[in-house]
CSV table of C-alpha atoms in Angstrom, one decimal:
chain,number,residue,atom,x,y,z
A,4,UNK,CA,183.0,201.7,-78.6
A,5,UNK,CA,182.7,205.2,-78.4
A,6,UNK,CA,182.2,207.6,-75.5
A,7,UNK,CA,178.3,207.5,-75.4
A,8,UNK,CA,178.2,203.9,-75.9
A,9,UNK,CA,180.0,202.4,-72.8
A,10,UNK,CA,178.1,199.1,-71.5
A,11,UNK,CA,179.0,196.2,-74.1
A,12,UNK,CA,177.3,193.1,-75.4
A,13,UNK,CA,176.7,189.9,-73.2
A,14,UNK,CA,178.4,187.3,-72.8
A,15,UNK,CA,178.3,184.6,-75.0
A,16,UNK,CA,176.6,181.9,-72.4
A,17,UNK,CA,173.7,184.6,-72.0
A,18,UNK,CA,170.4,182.9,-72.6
A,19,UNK,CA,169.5,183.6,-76.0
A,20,UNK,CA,166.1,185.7,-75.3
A,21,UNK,CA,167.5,187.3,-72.5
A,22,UNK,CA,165.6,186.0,-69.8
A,23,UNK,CA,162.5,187.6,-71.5
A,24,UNK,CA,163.6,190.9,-72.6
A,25,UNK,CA,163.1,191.4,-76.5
A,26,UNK,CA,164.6,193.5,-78.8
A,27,UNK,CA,161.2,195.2,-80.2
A,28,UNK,CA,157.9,196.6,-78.5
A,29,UNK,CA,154.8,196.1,-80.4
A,30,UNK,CA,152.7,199.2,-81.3
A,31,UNK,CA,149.3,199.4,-81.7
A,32,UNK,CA,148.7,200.9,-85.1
A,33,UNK,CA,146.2,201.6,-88.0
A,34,UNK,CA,145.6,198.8,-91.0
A,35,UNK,CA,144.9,200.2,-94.2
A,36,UNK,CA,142.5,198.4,-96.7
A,37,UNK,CA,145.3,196.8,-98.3
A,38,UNK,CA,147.1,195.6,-94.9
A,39,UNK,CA,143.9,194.2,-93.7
A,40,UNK,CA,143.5,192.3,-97.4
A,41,UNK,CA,147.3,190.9,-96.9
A,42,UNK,CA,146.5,189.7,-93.6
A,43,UNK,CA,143.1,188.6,-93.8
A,44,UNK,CA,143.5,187.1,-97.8
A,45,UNK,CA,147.1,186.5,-98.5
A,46,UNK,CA,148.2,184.6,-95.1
A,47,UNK,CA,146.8,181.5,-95.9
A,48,UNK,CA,149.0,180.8,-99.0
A,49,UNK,CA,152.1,182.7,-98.1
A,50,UNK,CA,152.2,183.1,-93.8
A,51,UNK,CA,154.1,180.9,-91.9
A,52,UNK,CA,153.8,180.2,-87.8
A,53,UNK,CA,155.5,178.7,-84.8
A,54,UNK,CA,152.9,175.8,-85.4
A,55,UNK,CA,154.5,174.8,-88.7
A,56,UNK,CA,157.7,173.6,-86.6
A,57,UNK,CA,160.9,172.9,-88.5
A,58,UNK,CA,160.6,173.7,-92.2
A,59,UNK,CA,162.1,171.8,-94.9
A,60,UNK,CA,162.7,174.6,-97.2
A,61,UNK,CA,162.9,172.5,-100.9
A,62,UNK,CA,159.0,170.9,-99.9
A,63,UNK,CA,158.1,174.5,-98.6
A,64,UNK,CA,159.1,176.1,-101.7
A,65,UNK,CA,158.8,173.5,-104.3
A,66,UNK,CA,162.4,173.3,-105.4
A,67,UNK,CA,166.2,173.6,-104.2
A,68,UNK,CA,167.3,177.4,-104.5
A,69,UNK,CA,169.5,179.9,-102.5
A,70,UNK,CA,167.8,180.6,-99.3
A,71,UNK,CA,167.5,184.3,-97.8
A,72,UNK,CA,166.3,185.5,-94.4
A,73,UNK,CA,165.4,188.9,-93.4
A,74,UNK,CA,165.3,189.7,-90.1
A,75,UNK,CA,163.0,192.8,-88.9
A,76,UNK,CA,161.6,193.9,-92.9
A,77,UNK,CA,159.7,196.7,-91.5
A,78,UNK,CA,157.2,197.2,-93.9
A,79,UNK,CA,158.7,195.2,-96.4
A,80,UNK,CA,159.7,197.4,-99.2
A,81,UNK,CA,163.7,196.1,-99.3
A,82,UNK,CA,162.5,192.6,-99.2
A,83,UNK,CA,160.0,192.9,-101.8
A,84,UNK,CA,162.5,194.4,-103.9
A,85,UNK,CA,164.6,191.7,-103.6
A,86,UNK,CA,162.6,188.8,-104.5
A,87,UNK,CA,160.8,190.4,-107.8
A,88,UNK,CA,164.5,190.9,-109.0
A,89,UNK,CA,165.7,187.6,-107.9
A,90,UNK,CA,163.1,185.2,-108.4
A,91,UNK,CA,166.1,182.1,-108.4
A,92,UNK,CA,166.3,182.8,-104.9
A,93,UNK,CA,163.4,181.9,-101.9
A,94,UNK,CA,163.3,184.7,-99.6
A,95,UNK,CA,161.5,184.4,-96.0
A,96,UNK,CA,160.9,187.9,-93.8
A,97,UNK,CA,160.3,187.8,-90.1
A,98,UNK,CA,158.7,190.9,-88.5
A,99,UNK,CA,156.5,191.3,-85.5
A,100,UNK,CA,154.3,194.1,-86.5
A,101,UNK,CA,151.0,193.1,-88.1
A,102,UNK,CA,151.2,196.4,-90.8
A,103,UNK,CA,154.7,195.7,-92.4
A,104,UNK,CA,153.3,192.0,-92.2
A,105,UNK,CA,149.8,193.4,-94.0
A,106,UNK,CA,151.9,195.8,-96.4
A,107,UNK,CA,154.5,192.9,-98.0
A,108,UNK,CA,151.7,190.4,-97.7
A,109,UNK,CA,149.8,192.6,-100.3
A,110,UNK,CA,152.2,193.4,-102.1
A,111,UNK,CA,153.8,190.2,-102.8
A,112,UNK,CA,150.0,188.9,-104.1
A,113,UNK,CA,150.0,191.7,-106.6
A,114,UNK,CA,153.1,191.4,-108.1
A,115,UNK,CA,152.6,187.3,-108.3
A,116,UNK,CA,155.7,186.5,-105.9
A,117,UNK,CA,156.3,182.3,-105.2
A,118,UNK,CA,159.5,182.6,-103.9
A,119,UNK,CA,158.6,184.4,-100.7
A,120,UNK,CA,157.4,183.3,-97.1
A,121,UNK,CA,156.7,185.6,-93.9
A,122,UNK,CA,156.4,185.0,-90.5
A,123,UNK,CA,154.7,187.6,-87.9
A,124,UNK,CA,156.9,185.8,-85.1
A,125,UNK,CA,159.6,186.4,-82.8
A,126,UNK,CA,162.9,186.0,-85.1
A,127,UNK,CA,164.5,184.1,-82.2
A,128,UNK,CA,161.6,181.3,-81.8
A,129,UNK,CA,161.8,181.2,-85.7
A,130,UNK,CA,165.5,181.0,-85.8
A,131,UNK,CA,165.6,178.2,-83.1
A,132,UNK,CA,162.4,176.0,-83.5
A,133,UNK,CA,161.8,176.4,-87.5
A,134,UNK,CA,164.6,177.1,-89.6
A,135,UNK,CA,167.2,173.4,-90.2
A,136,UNK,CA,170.5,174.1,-89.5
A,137,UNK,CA,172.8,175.1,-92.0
A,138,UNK,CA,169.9,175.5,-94.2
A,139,UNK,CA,170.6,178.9,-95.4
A,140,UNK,CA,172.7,181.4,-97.7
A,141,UNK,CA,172.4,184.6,-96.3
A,142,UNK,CA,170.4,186.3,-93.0
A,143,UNK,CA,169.8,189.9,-93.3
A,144,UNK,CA,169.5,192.4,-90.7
A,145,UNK,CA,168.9,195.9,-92.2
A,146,UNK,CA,168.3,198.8,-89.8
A,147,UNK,CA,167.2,197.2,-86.9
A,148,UNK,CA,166.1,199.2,-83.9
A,149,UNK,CA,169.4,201.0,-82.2
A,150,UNK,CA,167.9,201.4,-78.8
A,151,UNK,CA,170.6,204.0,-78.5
A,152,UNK,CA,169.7,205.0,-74.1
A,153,UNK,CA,172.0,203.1,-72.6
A,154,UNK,CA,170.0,201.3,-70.2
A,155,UNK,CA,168.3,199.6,-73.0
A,156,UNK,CA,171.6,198.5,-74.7
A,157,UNK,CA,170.4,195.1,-73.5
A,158,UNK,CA,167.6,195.2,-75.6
A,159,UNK,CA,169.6,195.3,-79.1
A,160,UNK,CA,169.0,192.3,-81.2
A,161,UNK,CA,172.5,191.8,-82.0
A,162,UNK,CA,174.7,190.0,-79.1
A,163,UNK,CA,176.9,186.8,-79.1
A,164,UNK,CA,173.7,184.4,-78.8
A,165,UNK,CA,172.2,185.7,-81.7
A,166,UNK,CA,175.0,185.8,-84.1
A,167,UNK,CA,175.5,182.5,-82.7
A,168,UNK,CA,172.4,180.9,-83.4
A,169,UNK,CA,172.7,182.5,-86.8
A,170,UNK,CA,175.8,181.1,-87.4
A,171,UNK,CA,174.2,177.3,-86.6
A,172,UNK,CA,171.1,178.1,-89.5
A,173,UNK,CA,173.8,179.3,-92.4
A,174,UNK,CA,175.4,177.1,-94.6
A,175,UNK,CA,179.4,176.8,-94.5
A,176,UNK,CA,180.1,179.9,-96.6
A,177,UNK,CA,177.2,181.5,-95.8
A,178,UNK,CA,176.7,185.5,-94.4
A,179,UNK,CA,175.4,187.2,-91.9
A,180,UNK,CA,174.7,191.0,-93.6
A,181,UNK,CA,173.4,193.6,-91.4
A,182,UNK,CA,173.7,197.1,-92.3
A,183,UNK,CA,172.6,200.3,-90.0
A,184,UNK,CA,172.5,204.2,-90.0
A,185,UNK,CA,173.6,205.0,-86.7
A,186,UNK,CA,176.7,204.4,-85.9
A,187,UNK,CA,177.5,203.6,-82.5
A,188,UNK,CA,175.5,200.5,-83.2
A,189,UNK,CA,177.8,199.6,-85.9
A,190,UNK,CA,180.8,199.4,-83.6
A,191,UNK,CA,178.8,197.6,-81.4
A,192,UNK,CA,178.1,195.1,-84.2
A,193,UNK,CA,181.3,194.9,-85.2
A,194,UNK,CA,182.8,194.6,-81.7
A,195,UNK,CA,180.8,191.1,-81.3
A,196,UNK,CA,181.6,190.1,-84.7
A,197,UNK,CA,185.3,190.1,-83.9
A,198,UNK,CA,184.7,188.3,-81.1
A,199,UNK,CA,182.5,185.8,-82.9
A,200,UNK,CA,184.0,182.4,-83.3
A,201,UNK,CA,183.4,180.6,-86.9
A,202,UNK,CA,182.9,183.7,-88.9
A,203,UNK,CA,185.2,185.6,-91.2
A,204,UNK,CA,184.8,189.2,-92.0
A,205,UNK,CA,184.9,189.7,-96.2
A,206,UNK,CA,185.8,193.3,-95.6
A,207,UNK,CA,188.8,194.4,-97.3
A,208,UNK,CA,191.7,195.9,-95.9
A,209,UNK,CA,190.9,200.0,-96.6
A,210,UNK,CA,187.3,199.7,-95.9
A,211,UNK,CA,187.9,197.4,-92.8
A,212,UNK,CA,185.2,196.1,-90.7
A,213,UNK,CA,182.9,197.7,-92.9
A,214,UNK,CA,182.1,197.3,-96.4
A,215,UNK,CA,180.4,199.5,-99.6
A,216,UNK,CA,176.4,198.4,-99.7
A,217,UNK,CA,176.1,195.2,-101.7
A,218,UNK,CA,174.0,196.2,-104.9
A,219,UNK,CA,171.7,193.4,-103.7
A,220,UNK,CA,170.7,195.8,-100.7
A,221,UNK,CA,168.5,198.0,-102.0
A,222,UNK,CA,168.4,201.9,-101.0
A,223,UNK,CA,165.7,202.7,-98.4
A,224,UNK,CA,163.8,206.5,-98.7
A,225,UNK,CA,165.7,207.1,-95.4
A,226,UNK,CA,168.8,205.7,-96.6
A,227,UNK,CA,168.5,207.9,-99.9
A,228,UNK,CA,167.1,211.0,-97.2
A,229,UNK,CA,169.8,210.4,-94.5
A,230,UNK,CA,172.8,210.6,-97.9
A,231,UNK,CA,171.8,214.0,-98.3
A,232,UNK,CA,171.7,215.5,-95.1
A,233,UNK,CA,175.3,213.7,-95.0
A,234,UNK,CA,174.3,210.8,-92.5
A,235,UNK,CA,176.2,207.4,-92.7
A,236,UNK,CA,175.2,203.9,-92.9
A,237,UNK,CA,177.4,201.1,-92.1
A,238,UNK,CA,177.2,197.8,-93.5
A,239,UNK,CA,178.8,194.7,-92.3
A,240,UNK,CA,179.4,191.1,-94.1
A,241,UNK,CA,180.5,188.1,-92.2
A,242,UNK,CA,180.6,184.8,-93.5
A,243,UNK,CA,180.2,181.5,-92.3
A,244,UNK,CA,184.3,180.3,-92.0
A,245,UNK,CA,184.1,177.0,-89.9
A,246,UNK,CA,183.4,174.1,-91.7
């Protein structure tokens, strides 16, 4: 870790939600027209809750496919992205906030999307109380919230109970792809990968922990903004190397 990044990840036997303390706030914000539709219209065919408990995935969906999670979409562009140009694969988004929830709800309707399913939970309580384990190819975790002030270092979505827990919902061979633009966080994420039992880092030797952006991952505005002004982003691929 770096100089302005001194206090490290907990330890692995840490309780999972961190005796209460989560990794996002939610903000009160504006719904558009076409939020509100998602929301109000869409949820019924394509929301999923806590309610639902433990999902099998081939009844949800219909069929056996590759399975993607993506933790934290934002407002959903990335994920939507994804599943219009993979429509073999399912693809299920977590996020908290009701206008990313809205914005990839609508979305998804217009462009005729089956093979995707969103939560508006915790990604922990999903993780633990829905998803079967080793049910899954891949989890993604693209740019989630740094929480850069030290103090709030505990905050940070990625510790040793997490990647833990994600390890338990990925199939043997499966990855855990997270990917983020600041990069004191990336050492941080690749400091508890290393320390991760049951994963293996698919980073080659040169590029090592990181690797180049999948194709797969597709470019955000900011991502695309943030090359220009010479900013970096770091991506990290670990896969699933214990059974």
């Amino acid at each position: 870790m770096n100089d302005t990044d001194t206090s490290g990840p907990e330890s692995a036997d840490a309780p999972l939600h961190r005796r209460g303390i989560k990794s996002y706030v939610l903000r009160a914000g504006r719904m558009t027209t076409a939020q509100t539709r998602g929301l109000e219209d869409v949820w019924p065919r394509l929301g999923l809750s806590l309610e639902d408990g433990r999902l099998d995935l081939d009844t949800l969906f219909g069929r056996r496919a590759p399975r993607v999670v993506e933790v934290g979409f934002g407002m959903g562009a990335s994920l939507i992205e994804q599943a219009e140009a993979h429509p073999e694969t399912d693809y299920i988004g977590i996020e908290v906030h009701a206008p990313g929830v809205g914005k990839l709800l609508d979305e998804a309707d217009k462009r005729g999307l089956a093979n995707l399913r969103v939560y508006r939970e915790d990604a922990l309580a999903v993780l633990e109380q829905c998803l079967p384990e080793a049910s899954l190819d891949s989890v993604q975790l693209f740019f989630p919230d740094p929480w850069p002030k030290k103090k709030h270092h505990k905050r940070r979505i990625v510790q040793p109970a997490f990647v833990e827990l994600v390890r338990t919902r990925l199939k043997p061979g499966g990855t855990l792809h997270m990917a983020t633009d600041w990069e004191a966080y990336a050492e941080w994420m690749a400091e508890v990968m290393a320390e991760a039992p049951g994963y293996a880092n698919t980073a080659e030797a040169d590029s090592a922990p990181y690797v180049p952006r999948p194709d797969y991952r597709p470019l955000t505005k900011f991502e695309v903004r943030g090359e220009r002004l010479g900013h970096g982003v770091w991506d990290l691929v670990h896969r699933r190397a214990d059974d």
